Coordinates of C-alpha atoms and ligand atoms in Angstrom, one line a residue:
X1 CA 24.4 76.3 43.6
X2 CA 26.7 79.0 44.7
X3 CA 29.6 79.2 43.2
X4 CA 31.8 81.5 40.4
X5 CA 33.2 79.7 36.9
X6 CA 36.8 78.9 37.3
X7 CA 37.4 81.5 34.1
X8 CA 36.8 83.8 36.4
X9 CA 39.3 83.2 38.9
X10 CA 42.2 84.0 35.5
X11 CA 40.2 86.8 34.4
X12 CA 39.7 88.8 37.5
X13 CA 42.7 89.5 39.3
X14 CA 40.5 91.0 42.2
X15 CA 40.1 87.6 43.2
X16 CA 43.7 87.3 44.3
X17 CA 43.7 86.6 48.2
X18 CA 39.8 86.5 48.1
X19 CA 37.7 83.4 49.3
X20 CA 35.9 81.5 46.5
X21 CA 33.6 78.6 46.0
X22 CA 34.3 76.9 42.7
X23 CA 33.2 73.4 41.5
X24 CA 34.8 71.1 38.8
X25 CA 35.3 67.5 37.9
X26 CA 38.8 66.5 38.9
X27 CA 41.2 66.1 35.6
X28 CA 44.2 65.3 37.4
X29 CA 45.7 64.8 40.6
X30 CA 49.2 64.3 42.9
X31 CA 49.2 63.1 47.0
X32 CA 52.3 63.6 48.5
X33 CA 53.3 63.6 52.0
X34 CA 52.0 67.2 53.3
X35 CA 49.6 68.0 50.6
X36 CA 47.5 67.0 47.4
X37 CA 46.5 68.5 44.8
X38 CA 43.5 68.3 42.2
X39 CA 43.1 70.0 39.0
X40 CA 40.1 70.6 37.9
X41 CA 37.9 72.0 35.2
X42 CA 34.4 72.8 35.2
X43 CA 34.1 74.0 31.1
X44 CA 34.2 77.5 31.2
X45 CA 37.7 77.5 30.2
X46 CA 40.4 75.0 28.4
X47 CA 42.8 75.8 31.4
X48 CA 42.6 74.0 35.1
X49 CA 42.9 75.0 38.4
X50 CA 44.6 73.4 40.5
X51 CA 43.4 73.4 44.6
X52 CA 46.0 72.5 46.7
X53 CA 44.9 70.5 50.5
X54 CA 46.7 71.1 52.9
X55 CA 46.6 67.5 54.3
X56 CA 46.9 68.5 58.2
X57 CA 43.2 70.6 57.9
X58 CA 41.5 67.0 55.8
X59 CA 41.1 64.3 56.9
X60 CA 42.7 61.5 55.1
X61 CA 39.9 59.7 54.4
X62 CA 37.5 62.2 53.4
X63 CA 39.9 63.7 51.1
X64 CA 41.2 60.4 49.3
X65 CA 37.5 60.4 46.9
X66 CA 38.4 64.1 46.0
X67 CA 41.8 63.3 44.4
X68 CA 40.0 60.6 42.0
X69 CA 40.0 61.2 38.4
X70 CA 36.5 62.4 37.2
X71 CA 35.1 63.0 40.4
X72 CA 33.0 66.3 40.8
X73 CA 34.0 68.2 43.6
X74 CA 32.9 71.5 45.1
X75 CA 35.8 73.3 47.0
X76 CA 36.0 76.5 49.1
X77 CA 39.3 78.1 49.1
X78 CA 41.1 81.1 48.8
X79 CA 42.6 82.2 45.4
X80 CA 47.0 82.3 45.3
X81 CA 49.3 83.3 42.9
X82 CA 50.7 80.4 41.3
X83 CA 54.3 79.0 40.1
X84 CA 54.2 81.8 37.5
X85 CA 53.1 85.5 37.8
X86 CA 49.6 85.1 36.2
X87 CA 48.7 81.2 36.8
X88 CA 46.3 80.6 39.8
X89 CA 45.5 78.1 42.4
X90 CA 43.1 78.0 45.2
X91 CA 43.8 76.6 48.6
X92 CA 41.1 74.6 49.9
X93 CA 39.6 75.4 53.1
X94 CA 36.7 73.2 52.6
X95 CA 35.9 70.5 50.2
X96 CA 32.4 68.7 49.8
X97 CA 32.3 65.6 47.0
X98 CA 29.4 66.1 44.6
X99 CA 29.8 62.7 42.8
X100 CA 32.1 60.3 43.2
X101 CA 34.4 58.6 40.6
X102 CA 36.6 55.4 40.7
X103 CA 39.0 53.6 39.3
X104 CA 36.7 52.3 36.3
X105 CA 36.5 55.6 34.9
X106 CA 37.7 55.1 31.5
X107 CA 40.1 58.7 30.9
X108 CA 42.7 57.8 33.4
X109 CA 45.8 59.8 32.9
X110 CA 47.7 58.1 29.9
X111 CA 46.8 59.9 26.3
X112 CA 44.2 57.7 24.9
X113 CA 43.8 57.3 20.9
X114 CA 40.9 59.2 19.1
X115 CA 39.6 56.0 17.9
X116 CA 39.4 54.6 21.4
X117 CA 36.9 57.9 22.5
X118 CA 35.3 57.3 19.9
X119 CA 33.8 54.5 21.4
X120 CA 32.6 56.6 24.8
X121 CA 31.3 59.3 23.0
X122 CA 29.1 60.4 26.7
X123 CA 32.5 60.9 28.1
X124 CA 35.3 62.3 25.8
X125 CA 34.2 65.7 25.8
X126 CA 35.5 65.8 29.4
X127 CA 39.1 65.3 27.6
X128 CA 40.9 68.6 26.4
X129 CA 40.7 68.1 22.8
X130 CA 36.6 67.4 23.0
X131 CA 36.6 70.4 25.2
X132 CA 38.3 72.6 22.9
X133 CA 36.5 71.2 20.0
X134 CA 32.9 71.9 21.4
X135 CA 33.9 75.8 22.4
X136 CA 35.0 76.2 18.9
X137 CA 32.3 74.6 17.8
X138 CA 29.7 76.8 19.9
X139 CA 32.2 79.8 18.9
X140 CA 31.9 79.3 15.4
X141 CA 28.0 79.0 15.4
X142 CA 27.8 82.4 17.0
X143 CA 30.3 83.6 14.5
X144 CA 28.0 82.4 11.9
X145 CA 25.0 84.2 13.1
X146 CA 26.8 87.4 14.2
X147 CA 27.7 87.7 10.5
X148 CA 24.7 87.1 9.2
X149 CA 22.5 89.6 11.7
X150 CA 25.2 92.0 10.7
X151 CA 24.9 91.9 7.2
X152 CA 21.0 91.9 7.1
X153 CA 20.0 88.4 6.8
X154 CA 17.2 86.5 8.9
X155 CA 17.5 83.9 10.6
X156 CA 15.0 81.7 9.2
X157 CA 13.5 77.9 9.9
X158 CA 13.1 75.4 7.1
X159 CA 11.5 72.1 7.4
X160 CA 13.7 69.2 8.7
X161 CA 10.8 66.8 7.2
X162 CA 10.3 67.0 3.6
X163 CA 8.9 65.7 0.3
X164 CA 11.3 66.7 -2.4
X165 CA 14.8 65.7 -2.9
X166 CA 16.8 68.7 -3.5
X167 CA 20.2 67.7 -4.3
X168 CA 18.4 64.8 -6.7
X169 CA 21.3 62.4 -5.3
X170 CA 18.7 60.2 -3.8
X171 CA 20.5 60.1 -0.8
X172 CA 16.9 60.8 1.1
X173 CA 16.4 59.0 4.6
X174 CA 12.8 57.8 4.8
X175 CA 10.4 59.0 7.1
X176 CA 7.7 56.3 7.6
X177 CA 5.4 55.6 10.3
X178 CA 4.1 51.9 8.5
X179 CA 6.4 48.9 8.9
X180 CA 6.4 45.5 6.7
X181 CA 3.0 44.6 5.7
X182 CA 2.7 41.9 2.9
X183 CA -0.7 42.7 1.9
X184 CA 0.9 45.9 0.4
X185 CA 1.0 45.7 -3.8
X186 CA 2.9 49.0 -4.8
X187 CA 4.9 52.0 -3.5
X188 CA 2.0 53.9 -4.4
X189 CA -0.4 51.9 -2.2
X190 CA 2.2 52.0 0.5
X191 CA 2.5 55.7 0.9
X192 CA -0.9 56.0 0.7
X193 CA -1.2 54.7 3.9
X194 CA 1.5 56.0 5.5
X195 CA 1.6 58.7 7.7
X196 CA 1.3 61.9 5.3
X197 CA 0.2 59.9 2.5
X198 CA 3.0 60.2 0.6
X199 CA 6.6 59.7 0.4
X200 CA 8.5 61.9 2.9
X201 CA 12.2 62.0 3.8
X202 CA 14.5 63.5 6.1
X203 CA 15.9 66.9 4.4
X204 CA 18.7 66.8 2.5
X205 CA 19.5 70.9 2.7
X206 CA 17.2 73.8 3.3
X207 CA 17.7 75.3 0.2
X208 CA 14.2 75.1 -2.0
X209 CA 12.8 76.1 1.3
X210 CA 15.4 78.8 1.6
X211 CA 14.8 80.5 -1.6
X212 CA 11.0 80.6 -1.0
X213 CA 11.6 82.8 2.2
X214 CA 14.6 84.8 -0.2
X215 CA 12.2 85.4 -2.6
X216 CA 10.2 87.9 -0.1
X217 CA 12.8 88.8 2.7
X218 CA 15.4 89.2 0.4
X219 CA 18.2 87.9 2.2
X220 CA 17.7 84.5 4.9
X221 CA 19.9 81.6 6.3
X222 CA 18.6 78.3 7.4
X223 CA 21.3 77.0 9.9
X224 CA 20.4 73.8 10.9
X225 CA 20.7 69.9 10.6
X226 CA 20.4 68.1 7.5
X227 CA 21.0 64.4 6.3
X228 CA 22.4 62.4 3.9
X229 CA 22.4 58.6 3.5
X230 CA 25.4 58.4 1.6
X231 CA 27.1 54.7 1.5
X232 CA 30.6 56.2 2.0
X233 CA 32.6 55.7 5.0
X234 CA 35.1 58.6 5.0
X235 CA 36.6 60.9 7.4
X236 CA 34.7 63.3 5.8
X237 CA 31.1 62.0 5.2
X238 CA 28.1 62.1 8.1
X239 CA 24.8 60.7 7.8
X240 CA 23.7 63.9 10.0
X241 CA 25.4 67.2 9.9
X242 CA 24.9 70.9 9.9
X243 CA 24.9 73.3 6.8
X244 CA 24.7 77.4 7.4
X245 CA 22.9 78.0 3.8
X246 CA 22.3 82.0 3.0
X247 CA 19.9 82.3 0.5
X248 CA 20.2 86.1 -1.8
X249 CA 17.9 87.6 -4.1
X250 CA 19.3 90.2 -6.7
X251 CA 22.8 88.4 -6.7
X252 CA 24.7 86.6 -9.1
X253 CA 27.6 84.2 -8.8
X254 CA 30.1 86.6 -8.3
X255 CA 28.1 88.5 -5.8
X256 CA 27.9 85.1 -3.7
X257 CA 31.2 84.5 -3.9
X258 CA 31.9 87.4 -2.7
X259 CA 29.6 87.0 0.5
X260 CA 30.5 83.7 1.2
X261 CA 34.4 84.7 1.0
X262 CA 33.3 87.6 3.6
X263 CA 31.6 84.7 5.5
X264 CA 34.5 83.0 5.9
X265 CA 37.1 85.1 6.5
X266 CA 34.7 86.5 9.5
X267 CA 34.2 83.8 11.0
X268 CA 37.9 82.6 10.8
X269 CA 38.6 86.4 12.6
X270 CA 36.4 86.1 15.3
X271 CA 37.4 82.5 16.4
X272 CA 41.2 84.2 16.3
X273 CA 40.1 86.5 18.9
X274 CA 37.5 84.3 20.7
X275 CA 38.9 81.0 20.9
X276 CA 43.0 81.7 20.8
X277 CA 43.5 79.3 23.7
X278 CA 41.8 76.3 21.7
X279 CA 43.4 77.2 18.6
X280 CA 46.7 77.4 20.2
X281 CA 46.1 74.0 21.8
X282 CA 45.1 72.2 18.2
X283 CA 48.6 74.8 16.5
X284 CA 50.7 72.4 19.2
X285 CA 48.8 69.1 19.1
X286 CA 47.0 68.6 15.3
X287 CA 48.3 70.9 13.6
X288 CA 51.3 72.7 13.4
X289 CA 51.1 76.0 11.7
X290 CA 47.3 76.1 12.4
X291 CA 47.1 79.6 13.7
X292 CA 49.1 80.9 10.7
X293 CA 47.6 79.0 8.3
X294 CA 43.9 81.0 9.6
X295 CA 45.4 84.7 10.0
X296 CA 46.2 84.1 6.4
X297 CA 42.9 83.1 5.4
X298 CA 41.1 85.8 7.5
X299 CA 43.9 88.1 5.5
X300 CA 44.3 87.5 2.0
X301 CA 42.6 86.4 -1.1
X302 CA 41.0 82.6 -2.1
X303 CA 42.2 82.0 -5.2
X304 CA 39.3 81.2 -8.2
X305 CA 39.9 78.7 -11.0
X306 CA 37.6 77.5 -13.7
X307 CA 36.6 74.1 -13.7
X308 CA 38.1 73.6 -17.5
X309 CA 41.0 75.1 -16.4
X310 CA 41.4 73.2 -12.8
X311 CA 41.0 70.1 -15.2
X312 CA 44.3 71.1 -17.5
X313 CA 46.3 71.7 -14.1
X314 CA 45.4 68.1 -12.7
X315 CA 46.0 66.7 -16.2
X316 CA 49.5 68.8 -15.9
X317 CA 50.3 67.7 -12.5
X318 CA 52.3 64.7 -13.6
X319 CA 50.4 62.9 -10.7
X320 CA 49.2 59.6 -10.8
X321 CA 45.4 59.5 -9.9
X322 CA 43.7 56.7 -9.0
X323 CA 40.0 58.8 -10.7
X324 CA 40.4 59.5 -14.1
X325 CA 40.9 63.8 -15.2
X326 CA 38.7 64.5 -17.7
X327 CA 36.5 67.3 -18.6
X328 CA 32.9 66.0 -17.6
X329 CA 34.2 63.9 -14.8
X330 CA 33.5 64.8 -11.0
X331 CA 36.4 66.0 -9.1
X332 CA 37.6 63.0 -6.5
X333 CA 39.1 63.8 -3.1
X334 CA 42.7 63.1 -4.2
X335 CA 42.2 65.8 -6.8
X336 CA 40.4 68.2 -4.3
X337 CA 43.3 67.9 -2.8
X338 CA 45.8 68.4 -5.1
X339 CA 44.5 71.7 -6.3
X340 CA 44.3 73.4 -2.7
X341 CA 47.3 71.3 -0.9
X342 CA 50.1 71.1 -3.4
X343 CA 48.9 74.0 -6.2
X344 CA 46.9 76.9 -4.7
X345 CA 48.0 76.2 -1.0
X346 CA 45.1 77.9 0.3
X347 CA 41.0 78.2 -0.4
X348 CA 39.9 78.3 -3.8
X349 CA 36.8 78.2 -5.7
X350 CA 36.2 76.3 -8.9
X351 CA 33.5 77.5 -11.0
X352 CA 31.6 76.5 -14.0
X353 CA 31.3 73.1 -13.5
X354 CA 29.5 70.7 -16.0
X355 CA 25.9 70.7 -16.0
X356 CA 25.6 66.9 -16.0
X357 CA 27.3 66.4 -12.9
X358 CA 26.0 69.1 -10.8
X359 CA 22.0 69.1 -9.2
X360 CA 19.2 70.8 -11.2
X361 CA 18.8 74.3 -10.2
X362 CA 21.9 76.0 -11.2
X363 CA 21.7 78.2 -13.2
X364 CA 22.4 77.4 -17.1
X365 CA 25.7 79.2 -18.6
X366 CA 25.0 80.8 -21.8
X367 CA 27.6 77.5 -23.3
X368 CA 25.1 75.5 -22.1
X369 CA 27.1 72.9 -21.1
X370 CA 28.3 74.3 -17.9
X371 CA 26.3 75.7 -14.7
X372 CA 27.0 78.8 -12.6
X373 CA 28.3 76.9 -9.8
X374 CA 31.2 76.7 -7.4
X375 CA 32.9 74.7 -4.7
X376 CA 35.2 76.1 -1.9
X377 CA 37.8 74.0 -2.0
X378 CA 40.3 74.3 1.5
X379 CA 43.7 72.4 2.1
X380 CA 43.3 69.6 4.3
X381 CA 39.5 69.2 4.1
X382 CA 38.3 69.5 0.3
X383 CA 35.0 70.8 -0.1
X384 CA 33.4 73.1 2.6
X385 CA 31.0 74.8 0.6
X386 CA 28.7 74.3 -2.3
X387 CA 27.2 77.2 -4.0
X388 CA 25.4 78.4 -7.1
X389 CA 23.5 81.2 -8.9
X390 CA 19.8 79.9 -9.1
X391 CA 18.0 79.2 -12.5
X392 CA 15.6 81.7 -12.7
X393 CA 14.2 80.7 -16.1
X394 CA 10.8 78.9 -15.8
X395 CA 11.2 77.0 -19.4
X396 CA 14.8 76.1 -18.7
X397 CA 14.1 74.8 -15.2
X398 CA 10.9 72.7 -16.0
X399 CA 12.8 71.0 -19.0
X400 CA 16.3 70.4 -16.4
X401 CA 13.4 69.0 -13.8
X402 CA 11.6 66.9 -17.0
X403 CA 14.9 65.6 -18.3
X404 CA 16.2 64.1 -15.1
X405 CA 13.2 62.6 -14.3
X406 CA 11.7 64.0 -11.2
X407 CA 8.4 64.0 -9.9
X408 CA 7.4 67.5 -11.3
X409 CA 4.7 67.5 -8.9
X410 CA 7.3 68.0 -5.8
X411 CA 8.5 70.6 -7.8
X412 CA 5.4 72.5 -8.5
X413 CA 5.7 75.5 -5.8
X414 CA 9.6 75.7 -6.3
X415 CA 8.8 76.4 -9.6
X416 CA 6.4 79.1 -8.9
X417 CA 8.9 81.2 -8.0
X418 CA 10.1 81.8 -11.5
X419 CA 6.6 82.5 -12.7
X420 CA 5.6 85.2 -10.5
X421 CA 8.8 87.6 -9.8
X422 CA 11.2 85.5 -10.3
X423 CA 14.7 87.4 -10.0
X424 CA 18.4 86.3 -10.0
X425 CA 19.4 84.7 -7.0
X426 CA 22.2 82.9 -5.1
X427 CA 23.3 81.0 -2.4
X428 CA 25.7 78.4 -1.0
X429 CA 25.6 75.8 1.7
X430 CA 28.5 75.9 4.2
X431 CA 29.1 72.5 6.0
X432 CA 29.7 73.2 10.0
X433 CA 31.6 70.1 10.8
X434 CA 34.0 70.3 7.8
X435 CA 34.8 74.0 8.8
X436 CA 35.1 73.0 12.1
X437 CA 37.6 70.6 11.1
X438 CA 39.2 73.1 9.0
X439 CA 40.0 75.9 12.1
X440 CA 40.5 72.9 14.3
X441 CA 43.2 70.7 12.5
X442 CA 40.8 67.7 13.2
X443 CA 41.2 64.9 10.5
X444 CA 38.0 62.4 11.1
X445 CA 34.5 64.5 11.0
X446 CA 33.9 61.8 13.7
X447 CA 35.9 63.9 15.9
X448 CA 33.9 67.2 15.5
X449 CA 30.1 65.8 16.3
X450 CA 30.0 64.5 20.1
X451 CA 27.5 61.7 18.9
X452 CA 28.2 61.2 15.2
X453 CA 25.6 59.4 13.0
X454 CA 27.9 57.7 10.0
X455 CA 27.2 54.8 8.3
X456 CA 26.8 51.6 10.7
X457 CA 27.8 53.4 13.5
X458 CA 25.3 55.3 15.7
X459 CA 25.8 55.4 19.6
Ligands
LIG1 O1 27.4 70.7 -1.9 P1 26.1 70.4 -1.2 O2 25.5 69.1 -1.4 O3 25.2 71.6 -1.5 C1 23.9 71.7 -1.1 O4 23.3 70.9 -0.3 C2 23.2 73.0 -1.6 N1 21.8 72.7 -1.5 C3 23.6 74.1 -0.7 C4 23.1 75.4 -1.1 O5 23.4 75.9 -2.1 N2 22.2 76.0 -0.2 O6 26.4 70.5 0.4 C5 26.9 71.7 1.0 C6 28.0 71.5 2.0 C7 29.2 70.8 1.4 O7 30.1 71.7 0.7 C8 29.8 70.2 2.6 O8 30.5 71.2 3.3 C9 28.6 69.8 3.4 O9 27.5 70.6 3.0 N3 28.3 68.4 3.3 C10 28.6 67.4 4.2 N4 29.2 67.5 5.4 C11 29.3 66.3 6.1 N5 28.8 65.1 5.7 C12 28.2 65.0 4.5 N6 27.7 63.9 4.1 C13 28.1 66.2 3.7 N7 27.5 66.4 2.5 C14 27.7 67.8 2.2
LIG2 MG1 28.7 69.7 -3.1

């Protein structure tokens, strides 16, 4: 269909006094005596355009559809300087309606509550906010692979179906083609029959898989979905989201610190320069101080704690914690967010983390109680990354697989790797939808997904 994105008509001040075709699905609109007007968006841009009718060249009833809210219209017109120097409007010469809209349409003008889009999930992205969030969100996924083709990794696929569990949580989704069937004894017997003849589950991360590819290309990210079935409704939990997970070989802990600080502060620079309209929009609607609160992380240092020591500073704090502080103890979100909103007041990374309490294949600190490990912990979100040096030690892997009980023989390739060649390696998992909530000022992880799959809610 012929016709030019409404960016174009800000970005190309050629098209001043020029005749354009544009198209758009009407956001809001005014009638008065002499003439109407409609502004409209068609995506390419968070900013409208408005097209002014002049009512004497419509005819009344032709134009009245056009002026409904969420009505696609395609209008021919010729561009004009606006109210102010550099906004635009186009005067309609000729208007056809591409799909109507009535009064039904659930975004009419007032500001509706983020709990009530929720529920119209095929719809809200026509709303600012969903716009903005879903450039940033297709922003920061270039971002993510413009880093990474920079810096020499490739791009590569792992499995979405799988057969181990590699965080060990047991927070697998089942993959099963076989419903109820009484004559069934055992599990065993069950996946027998089933579809691959075994137990299979929807990935957790694409890590094991990951490290196989690192092993022999060196340096790889998987970037793609992956699923939990965690029991916890928070804002911050999905049963379905994205991780970006670079996988290293010939790198230690500090090494992927160091790359996944570089990550970061990348990704945060491009979106400053590529999505400054959105970003502006969330500083003056979520989040005040947004914009600074990013040219600072794109600028200066994350702070780095040890885990012992991040324990003493929580036991310090003089706070009252619901989750006990104590050395062995997972951190809680109220203590997440203690250490990056009240004491660091920016990103930081806690390292060495007890063993028990983190999954088997970090690497073993020569203490042996702790792990080569760290979290990114940010202010307003809590964890956004996961990361860890790899054990590379066959023996020391094998008994860590032995002692929590896997099945060794899910295992059995993934422990290849450390008899033949096995070399230090690192990597991390980044979650998308809490970074996008971090450059976004979002609050609900709900609100970053279009179609968010949490528990007992899928639409
Ligand atoms: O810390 P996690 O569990 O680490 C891993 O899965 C590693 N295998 C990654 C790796 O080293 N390759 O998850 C990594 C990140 C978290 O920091 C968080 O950002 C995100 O994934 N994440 C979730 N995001 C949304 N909903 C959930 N239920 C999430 N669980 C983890
Ligand atoms: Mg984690």
């Amino acid at each position: 269909m012929e016709h030019i994105d409404l960016k174009k008509i800000h970005e190309n001040a050629e098209l001043l006094g020029k005749t354009v075709t544009v198209c758009g699905w009407v956001r809001t609109s005014r009638d008065s005596k002499n003439v109407a007007f409609a502004e409209i968006n068609d995506g390419s841009e968070l900013e409208h355009v408005q097209i002014v009718f002049d009512k004497n060249k419509f005819d009344e009833q032709k134009l009245a559809p056009m002026l409904n809210l969420g009505a696609a219209i395609k209008v021919v017109g010729t561009v004009e300087r606006g109210m102010k120097e550099e906004s635009r409007e186009i005067r309609a010469t000729d208007v056809v309606l591409l799909g109507a809209s009535d009064g039904s349409y659930p975004l009419q003008k007032k500001r509706h509550t983020m709990e009530f889009l929720r529920t119209i999930p095929h719809l809200r992205v026509r709303t600012n906010t969903f716009n903005a969030v879903f450039r940033v969100r297709s922003e920061l996924s270039y971002a993510i692979h413009e880093f990474s083709h920079k810096n020499g990794y490739y791009y590569v696929h792992s499995p979405i179906i799988t057969g181990s569990d590699c965080e060990g949580a047991g927070e697998v989704f089942k993959v099963t083609t076989i419903g109820y069937d009484p004559t069934v004894k055992s599990e065993d017997e069950y996946y027998k029959k089933d579809f691959f003849g075994r137990s299979a589950g929807l990935t957790v991360s694409g890590q094991l898989e990951g490290e196989v590819m690192a092993t022999a290309l060196g340096k790889i990210y998987t970037f793609g979905p992956t699923f939990r079935a965690e029991n916890s409704n928070t804002p911050r939990h999905a049963a379905e989201f994205w991780q970006v997970e670079p996988e290293v070989a010939f790198a230690d802990i500090d090494d992927i610190i160091g790359i996944a600080t570089d990550m970061i502060k990348s990704i945060v620079s491009h979106l400053l320069t590529h999505c400054a309209p959105e970003l502006k929009f969330f500083d003056e609607r979520f989040e005040n101080g947004l914009i600074a609160k990013l040219r600072n992380v794109a600028e200066s240092d994350f702070a780095r704690i040890d885990y012992v020591d991040a324990i003493e500073v929580l036991k310090k704090s003089g706070k009252q914690f619901v989750y006990p502080v104590e050395w062995g103890l997972d951190l809680q979100t109220e203590h997440e967010r203690y250490l990056t909103d009240e004491y660091f007041k920016k990103p930081v990374f806690v390292v060495n983390y007890p063993r028990k309490i983190k999954s088997f294949y970090m690497k073993q600190n020569p203490d042996g109680k702790t792990v080569a490990a760290t979290d990114l912990l940010v202010p307003g979100v809590g964890e956004i990354i996961g990361c860890s040096e790899r054990e590379a030690d066959y023996d020391k892997l094998l008994a860590e697989i032995q002692s929590r009980g896997m099945k060794l023989s899910d295992y059995a390739n993934y422990l290849d790797l450390r008899k033949f060649g096995s070399v230090p390696h690192s990597g991390f998992g980044l979650g998308l939808e809490r970074m996008l909530m971090y450059v976004t000022g979002m609050t609900n992880i709900r609100d970053v997904v279009e179609f968010a799959r949490t528990k007992d809610d899928l639409k």
